[in-house]
Tab-separated table of C-alpha atoms in Angstrom:
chain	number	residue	atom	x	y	z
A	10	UNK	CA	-11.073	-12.610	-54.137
A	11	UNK	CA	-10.522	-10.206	-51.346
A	12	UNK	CA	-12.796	-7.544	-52.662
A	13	UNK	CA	-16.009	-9.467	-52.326
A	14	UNK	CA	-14.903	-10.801	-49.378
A	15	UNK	CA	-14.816	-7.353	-47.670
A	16	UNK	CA	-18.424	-6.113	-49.134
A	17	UNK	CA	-19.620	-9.136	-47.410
A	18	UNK	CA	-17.961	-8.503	-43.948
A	19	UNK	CA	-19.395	-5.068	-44.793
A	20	UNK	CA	-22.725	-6.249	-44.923
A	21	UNK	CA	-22.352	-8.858	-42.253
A	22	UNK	CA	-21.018	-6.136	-40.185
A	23	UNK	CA	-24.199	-3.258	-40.663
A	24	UNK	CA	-26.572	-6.167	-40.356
A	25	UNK	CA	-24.988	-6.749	-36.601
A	26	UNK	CA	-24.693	-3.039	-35.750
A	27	UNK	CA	-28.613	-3.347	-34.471
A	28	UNK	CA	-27.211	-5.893	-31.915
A	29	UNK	CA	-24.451	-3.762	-30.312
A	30	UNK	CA	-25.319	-1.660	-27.396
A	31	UNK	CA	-23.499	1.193	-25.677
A	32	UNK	CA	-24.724	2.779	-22.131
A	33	UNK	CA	-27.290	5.377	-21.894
A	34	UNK	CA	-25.058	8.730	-22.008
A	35	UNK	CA	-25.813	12.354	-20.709
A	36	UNK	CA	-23.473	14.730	-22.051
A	37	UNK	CA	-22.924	18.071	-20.004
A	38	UNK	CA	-23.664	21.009	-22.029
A	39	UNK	CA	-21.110	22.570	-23.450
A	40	UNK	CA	-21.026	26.141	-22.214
A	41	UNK	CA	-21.094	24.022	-18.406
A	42	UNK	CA	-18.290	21.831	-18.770
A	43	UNK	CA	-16.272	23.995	-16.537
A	44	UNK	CA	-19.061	23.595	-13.561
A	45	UNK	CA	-18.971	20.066	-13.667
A	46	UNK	CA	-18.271	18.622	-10.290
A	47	UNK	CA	-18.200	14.892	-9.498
A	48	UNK	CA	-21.182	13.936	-7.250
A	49	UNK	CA	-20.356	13.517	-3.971
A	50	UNK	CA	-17.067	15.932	-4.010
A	51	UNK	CA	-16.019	18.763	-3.697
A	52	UNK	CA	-14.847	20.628	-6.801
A	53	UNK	CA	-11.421	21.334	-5.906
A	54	UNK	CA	-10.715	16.844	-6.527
A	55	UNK	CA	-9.662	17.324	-10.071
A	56	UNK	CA	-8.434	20.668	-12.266
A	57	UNK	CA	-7.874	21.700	-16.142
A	58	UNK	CA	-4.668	20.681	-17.325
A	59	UNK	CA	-4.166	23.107	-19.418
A	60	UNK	CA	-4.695	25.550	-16.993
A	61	UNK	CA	-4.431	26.659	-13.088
A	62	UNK	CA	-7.343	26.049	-11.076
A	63	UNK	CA	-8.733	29.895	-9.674
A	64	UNK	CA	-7.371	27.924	-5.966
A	65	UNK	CA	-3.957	27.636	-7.005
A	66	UNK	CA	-2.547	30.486	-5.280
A	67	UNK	CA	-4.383	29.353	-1.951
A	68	UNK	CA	-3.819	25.996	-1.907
A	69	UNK	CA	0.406	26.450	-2.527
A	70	UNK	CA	0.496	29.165	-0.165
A	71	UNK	CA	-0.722	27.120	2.706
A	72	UNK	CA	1.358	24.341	1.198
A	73	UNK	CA	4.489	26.663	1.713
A	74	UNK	CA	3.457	27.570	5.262
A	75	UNK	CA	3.097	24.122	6.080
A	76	UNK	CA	6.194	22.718	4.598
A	77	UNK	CA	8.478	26.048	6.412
A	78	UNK	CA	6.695	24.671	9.363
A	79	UNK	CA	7.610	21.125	8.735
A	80	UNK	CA	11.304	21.888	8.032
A	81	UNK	CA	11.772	24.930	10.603
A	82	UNK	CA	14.870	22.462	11.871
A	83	UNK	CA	16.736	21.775	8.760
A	84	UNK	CA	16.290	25.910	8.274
A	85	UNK	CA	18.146	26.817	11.596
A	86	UNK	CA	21.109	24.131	10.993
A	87	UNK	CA	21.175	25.129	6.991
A	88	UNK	CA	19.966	28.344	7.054
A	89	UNK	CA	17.845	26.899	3.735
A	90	UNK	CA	15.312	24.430	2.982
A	91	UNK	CA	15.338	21.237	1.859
A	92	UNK	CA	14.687	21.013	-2.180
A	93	UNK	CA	10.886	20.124	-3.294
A	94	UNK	CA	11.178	16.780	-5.713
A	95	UNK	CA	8.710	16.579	-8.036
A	96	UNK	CA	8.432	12.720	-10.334
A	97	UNK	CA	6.281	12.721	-13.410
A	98	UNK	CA	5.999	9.588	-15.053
A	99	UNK	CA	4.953	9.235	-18.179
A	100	UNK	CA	3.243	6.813	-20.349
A	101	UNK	CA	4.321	3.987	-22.528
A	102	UNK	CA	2.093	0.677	-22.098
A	103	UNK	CA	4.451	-2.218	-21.259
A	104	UNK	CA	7.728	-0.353	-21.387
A	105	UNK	CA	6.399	1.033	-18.177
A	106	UNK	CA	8.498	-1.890	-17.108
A	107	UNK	CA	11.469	0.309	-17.283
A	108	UNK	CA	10.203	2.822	-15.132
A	109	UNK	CA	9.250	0.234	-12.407
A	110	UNK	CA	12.923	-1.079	-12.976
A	111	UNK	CA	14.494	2.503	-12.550
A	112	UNK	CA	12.518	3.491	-9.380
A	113	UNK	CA	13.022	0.189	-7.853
A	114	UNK	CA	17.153	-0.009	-8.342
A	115	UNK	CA	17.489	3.930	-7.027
A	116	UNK	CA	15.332	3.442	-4.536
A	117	UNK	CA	17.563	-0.047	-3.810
A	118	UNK	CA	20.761	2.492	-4.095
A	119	UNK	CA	19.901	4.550	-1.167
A	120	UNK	CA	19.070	7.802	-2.935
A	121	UNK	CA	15.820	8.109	-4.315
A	122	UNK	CA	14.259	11.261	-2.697
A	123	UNK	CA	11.250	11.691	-0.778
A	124	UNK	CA	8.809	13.436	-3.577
A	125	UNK	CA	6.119	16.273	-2.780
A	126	UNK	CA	4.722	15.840	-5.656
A	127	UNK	CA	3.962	12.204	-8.192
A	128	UNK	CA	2.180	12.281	-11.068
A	129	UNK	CA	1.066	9.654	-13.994
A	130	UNK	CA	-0.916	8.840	-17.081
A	131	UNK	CA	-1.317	5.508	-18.911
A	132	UNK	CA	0.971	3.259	-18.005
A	133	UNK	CA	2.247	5.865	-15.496
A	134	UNK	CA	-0.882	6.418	-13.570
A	135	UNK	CA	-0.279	2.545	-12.314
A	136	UNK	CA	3.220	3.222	-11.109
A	137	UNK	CA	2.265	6.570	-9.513
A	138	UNK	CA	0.166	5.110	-6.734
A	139	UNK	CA	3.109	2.792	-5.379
A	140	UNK	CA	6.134	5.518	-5.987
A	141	UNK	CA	3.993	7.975	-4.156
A	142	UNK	CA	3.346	5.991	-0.925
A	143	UNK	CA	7.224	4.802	-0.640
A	144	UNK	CA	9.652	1.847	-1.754
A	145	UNK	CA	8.232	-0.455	0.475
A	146	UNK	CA	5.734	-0.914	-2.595
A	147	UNK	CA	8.684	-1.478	-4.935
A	148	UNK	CA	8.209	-5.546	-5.028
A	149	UNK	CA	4.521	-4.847	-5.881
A	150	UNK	CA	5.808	-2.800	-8.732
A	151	UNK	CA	8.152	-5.491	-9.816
A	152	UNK	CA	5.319	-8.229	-10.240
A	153	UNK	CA	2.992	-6.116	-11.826
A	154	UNK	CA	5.093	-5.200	-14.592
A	155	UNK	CA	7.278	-8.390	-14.857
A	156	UNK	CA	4.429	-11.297	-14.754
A	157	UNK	CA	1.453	-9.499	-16.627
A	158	UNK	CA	1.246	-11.293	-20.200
A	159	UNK	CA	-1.277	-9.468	-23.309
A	160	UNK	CA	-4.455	-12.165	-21.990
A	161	UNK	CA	-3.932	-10.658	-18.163
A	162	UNK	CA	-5.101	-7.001	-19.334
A	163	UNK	CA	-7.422	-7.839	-22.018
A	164	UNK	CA	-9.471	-10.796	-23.946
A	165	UNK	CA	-10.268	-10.195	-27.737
A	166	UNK	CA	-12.327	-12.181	-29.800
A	167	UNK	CA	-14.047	-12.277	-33.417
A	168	UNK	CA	-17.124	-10.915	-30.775
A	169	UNK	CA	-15.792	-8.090	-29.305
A	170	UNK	CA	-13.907	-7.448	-32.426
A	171	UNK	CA	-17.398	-7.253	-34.864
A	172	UNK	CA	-19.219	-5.389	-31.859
A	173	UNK	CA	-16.525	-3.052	-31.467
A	174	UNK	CA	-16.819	-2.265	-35.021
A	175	UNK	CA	-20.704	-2.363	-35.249
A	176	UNK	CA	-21.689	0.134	-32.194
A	177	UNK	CA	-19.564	-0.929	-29.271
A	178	UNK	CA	-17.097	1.545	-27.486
A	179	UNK	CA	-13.875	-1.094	-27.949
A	180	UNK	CA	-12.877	-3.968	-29.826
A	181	UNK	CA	-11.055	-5.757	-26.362
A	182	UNK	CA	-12.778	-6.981	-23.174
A	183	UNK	CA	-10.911	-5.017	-20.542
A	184	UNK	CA	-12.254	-7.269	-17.982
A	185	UNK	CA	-8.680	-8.497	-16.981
A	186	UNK	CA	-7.395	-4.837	-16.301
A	187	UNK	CA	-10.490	-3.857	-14.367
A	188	UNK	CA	-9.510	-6.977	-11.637
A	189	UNK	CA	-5.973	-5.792	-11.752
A	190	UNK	CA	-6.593	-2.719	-10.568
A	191	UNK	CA	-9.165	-3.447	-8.094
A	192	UNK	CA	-6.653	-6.080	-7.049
A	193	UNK	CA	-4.142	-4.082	-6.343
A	194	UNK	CA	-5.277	-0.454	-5.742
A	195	UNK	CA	-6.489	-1.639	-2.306
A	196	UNK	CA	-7.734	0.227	0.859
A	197	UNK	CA	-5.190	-0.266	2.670
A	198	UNK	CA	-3.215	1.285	-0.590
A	199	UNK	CA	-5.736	4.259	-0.623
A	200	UNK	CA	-5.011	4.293	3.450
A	201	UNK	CA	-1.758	5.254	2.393
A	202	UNK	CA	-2.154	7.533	0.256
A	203	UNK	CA	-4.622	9.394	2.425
A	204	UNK	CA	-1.829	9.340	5.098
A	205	UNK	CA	0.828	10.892	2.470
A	206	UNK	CA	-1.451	13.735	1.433
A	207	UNK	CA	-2.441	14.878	4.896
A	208	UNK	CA	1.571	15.183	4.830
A	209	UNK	CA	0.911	17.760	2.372
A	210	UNK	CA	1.783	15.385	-0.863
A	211	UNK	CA	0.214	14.892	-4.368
A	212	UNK	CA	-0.493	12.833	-6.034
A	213	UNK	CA	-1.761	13.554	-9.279
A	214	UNK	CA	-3.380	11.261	-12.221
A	215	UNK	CA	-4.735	12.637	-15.546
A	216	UNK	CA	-7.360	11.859	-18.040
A	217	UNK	CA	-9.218	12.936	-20.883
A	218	UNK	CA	-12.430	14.399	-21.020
A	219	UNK	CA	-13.135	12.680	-24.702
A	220	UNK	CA	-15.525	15.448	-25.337
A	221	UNK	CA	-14.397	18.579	-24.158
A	222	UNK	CA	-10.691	17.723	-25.566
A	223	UNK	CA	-9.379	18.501	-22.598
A	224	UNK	CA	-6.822	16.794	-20.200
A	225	UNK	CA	-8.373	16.434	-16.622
A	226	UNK	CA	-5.826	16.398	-13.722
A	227	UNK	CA	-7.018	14.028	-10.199
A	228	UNK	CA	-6.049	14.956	-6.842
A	229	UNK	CA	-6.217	11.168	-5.857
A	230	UNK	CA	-4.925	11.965	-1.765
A	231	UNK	CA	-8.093	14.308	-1.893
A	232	UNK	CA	-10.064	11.740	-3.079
A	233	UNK	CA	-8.714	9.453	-0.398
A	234	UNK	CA	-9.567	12.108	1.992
A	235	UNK	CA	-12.625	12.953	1.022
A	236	UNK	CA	-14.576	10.396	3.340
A	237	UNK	CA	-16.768	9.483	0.836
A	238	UNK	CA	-17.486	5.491	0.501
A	239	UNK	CA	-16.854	5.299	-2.693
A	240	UNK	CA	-13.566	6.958	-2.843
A	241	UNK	CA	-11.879	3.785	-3.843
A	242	UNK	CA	-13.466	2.683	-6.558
A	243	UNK	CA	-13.376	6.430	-7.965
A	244	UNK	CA	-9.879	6.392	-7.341
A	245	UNK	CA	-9.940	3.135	-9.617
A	246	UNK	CA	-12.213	4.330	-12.288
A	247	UNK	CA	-9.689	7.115	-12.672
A	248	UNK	CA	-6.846	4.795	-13.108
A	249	UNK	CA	-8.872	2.705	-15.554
A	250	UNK	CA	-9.407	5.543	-17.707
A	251	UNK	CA	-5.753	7.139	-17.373
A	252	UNK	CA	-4.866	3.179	-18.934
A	253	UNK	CA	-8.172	2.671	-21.423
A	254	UNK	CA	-6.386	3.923	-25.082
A	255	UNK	CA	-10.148	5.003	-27.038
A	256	UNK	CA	-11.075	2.365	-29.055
A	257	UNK	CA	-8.957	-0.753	-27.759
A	258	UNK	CA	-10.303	-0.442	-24.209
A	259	UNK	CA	-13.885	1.239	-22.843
A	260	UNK	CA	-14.050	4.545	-22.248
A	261	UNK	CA	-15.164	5.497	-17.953
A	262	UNK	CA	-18.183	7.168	-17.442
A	263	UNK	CA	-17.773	9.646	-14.635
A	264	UNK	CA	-21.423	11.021	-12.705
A	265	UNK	CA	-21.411	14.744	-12.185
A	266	UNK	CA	-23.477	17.235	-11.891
A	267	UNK	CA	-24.437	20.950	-12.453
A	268	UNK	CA	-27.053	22.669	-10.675
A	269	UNK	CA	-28.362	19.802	-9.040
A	270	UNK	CA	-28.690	18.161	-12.631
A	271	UNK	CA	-26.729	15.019	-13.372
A	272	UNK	CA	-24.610	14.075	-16.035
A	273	UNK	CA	-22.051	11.766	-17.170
A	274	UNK	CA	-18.816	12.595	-18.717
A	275	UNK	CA	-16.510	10.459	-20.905
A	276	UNK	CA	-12.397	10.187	-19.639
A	277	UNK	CA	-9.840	7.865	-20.966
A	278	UNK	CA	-6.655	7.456	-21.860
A	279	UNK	CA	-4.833	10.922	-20.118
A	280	UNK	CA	-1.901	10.105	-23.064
A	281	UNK	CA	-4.129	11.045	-25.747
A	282	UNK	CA	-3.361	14.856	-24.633
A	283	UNK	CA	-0.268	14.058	-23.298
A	284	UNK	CA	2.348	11.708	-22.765
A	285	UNK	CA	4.025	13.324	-19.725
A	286	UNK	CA	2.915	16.398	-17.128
A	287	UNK	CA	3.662	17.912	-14.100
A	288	UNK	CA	0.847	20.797	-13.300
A	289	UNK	CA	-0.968	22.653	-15.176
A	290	UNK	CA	1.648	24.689	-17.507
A	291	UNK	CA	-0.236	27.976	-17.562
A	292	UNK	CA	0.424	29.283	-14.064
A	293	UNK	CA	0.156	32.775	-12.609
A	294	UNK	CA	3.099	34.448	-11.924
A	295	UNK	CA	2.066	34.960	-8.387
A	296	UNK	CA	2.257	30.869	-8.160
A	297	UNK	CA	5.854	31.064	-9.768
A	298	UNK	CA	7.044	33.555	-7.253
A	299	UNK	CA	5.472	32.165	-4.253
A	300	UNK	CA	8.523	29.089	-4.684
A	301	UNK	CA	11.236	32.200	-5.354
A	302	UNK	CA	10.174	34.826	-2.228
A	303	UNK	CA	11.054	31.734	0.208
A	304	UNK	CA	13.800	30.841	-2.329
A	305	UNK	CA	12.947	26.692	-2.436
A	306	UNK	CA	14.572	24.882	-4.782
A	307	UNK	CA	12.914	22.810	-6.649
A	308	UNK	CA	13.635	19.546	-8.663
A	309	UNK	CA	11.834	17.539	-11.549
A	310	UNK	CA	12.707	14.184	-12.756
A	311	UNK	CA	11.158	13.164	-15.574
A	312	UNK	CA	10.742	9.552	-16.557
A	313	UNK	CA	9.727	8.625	-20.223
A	314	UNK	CA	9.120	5.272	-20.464
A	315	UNK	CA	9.928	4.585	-23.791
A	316	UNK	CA	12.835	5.436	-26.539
A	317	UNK	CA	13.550	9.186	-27.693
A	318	UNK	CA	15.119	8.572	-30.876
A	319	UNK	CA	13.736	7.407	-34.394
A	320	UNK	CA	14.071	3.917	-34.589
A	321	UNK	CA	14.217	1.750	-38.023
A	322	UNK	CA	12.339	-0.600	-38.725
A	323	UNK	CA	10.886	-2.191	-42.035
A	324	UNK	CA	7.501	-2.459	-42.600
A	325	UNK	CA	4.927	-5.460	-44.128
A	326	UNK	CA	2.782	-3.827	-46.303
A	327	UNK	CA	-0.440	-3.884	-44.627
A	328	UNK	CA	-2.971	-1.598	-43.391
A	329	UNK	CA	-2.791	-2.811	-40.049
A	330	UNK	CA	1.420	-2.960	-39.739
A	331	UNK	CA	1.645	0.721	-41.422
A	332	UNK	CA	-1.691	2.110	-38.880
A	333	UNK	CA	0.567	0.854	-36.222
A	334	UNK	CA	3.837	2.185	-37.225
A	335	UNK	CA	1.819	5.372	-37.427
A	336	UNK	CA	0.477	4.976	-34.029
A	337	UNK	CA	4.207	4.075	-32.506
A	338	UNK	CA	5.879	7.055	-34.444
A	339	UNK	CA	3.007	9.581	-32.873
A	340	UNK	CA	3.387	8.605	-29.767
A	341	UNK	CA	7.368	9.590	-29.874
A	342	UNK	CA	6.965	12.258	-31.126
A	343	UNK	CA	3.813	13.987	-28.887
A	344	UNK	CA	6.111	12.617	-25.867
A	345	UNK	CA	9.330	14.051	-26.933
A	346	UNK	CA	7.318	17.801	-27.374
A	347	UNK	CA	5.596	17.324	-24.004
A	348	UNK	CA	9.654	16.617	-23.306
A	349	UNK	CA	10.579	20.107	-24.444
A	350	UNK	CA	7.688	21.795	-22.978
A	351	UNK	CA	8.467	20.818	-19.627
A	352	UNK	CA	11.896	21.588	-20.278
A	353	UNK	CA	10.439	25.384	-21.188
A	354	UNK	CA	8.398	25.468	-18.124
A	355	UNK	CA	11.053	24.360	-15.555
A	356	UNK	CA	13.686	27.005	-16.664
A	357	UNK	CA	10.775	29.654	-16.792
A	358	UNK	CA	10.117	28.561	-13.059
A	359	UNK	CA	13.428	28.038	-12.368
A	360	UNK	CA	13.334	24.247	-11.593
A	361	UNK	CA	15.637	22.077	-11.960
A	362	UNK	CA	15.179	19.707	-15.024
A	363	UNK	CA	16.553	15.705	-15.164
A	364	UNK	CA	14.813	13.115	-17.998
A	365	UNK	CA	15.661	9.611	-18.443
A	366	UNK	CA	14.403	7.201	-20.576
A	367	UNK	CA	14.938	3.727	-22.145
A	368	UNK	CA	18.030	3.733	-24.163
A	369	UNK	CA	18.708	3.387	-27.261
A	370	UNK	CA	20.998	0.296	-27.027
A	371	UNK	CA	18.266	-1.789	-25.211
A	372	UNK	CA	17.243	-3.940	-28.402
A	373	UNK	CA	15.014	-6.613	-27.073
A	374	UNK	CA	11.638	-6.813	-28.958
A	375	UNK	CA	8.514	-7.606	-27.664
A	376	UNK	CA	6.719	-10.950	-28.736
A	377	UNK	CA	3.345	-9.748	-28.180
A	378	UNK	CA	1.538	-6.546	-26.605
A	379	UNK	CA	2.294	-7.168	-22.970
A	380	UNK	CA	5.415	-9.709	-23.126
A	381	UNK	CA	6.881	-10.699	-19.557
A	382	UNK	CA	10.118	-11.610	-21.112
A	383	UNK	CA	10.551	-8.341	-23.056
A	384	UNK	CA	9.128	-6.531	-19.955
A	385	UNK	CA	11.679	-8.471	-17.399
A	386	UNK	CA	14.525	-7.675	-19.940
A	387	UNK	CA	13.457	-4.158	-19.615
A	388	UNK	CA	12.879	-3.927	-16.148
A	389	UNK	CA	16.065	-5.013	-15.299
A	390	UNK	CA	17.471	-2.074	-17.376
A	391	UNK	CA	15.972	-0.077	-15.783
A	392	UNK	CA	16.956	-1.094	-11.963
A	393	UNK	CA	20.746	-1.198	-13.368
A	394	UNK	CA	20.763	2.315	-14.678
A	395	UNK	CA	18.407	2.935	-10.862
A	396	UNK	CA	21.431	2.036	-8.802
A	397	UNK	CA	23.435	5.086	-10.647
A	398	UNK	CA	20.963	7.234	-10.980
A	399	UNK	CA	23.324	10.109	-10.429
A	400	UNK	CA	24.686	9.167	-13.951
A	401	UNK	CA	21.575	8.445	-15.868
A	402	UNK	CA	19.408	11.797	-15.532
A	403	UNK	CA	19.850	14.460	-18.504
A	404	UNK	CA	19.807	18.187	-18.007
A	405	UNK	CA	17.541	18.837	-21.154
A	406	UNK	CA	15.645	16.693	-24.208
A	407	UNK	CA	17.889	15.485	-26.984
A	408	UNK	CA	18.163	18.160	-29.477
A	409	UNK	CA	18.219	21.391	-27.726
A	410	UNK	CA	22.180	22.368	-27.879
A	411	UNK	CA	21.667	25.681	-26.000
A	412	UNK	CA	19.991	27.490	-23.063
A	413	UNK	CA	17.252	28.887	-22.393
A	414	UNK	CA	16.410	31.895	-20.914
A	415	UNK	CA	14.842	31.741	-17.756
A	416	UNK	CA	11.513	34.110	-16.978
A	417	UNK	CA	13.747	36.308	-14.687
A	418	UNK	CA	16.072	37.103	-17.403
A	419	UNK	CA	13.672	37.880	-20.032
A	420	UNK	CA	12.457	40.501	-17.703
């Protein structure tokens, strides 16, 4: 009985197609993708990921200045500098829960550094925000990823399902996330910010450019800078899209333009090209010596929010259990190599490497996609292994059982 059933959904569905609409789109050319700058900005908001921007050098020099300058004390009495921190977060949907949980209980245990430099994607790029402008922000944190439930980021129907399917751009209303975000990432939030980057901070947020399969890396405190009055709800849109998974959510259309001609590109979610980042991983060596010739330590903590290892579980046979077991074991397993190319790049650059992530012996399963009690359970994981921090960061990924050569020694 099944089999006719489908042919007539099929032809129920291709008869509804003609009522599904999707916005008006402008693609940039391809040979100008790399011109693109948002209208109204300046180019130097947002980068590559998967390469430095040609201002790199510029822009860390005069970071280094300004940071010698800030710390010109701490120099005479230590005859050093204080160590650059550097936080990426990465995704997970609502295991981000444990990451709130960790930053909250090491930031409660009177040792959670100051960081120079926070970034995020998915789940990450709505922690980033509040990590970045201090632990004051911490309780915010806490509510966001203890009392959101599955309805309070989306609504899906037999509509939105049949329209997603028929010509739409998702099979969710996202409606519930949008207000989230605007209720939350606030001007007085984006004050902040703006006050943290003039510090000489970043704050960085990534997406991806659905057509140019590319990851796209934000400079959010230059966006909160930028005196334009719409920073805010760019800032948004690019924490929308770093959160919208293709497919379940909408895509963000972002205006730019080339030669005075507009255009709209397509971002979403920045964990499609990768789970976890830091900068752009293709550096000049002039950037990686800059750090060395004023000999600055430098320290990354990684947070993965979600489980390393394989985990077992048995499957009902069914196209949509075994699509999302696919989905889940993916998703590991992208994160875990983004895990050992960070790994790569810190002892290249000669940074000092500490990962955490949810371990294996939490067992609590999750009712439904966003599940406050799973997420509380998890949260408070997280703050437990927070307050020792000292004790919960790893010195390389799971699986690597030797060192690597740093770039100096390979020369």
């Amino acid at each position: 009985m099944r089999l006719p059933v489908l042919i007539l959904s099929g032809a129920i569905l291709a008869g509804l197609g003609a009522c599904s609409s999707v916005p008006a789109h402008h693609p940039v050319p391809a040979s100008l993708s790399s011109q693109a700058v948002v209208t109204g900005y300046p180019a130097d908001i947002r980068f590559w990921a998967d390469e430095a921007p040609d201002f790199a050098d510029a822009i860390i020099n005069e970071r280094l200045e300004q940071y010698r300058a800030a710390h010109a004390d701490y120099y005479r009495a230590h005859n050093a500098y204080p160590p650059l921190n550097y936080l990426a977060i990465s995704g997970g949907a609502n295991d981000g829960a444990f990451g709130a949980g960790f930053l909250s209980g090491w930031a409660a245990s009177g040792t959670r550094p100051d960081f120079e430099m926070v970034t995020g994607v998915s789940t990450g790029a709505l922690t980033a925000p509040f990590v970045f402008i201090g632990p004051q922000y911490d309780e915010k944190l806490r509510r966001l990823y203890t009392n959101t439930s599955t309805n309070g980021i989306f609504e899906s129907s037999l509509f939105s399902v049949l329209q997603g399917f028929t010509g739409g751009l998702a099979v969710t209303d996202n409606s519930p996330l949008v207000k989230m975000i605007d209720d939350n990432i606030t001007p007085v939030v984006m004050a902040a910010i703006a006050a943290e980057h003039k510090k000489g901070k970043r704050l960085f947020i990534a997406t991806t450019n659905m057509e140019a399969q590319r990851g796209v890396i934000w400079d959010i405190g230059a966006i909160a800078n930028s005196g334009n009055p719409d920073a805010l709800m760019l800032i948004r849109k690019i924490i929308l899209a770093s959160v919208s998974v293709p497919g379940i959510f909408e895509p963000v259309f972002i205006d730019v333009q080339v030669g005075g001609k507009h255009y709209d590109e397509i971002h979403a979610d920045g964990g499609v090209v990768s789970q976890v980042f830091i900068y752009p991983l293709k550096l000049q060596r002039s950037v990686i010596d800059a750090f060395k010739r004023y000999q600055l330590d430098r320290r990354l903590y990684v947070l993965r929010n979600g489980k390393i290892v394989p985990q077992y579980q048995t499957q009902q046979l069914s196209v949509l259990g075994l699509t999302t077991r696919s989905f889940e074991t993916f998703t590991k397993y992208q994160g875990l190599g983004d895990l050992y190319r960070l790994y790569l790049a810190s002892q290249r650059d000669g940074v000092d490497f500490n990962l955490v992530y949810i371990p294996d012996s939490f067992e609590a399963e999750s009712k439904q996609l966003f599940d406050p009690a799973y997420m509380s359970q998890l949260y408070d994981t997280g703050y437990a292994m927070g307050l020792h921090a000292d004790l919960a960061w790893e010195k390389k990924p799971p699986g690597l059982d030797y060192e690597v050569e740093t770039a100096g020694q390979q020369q």
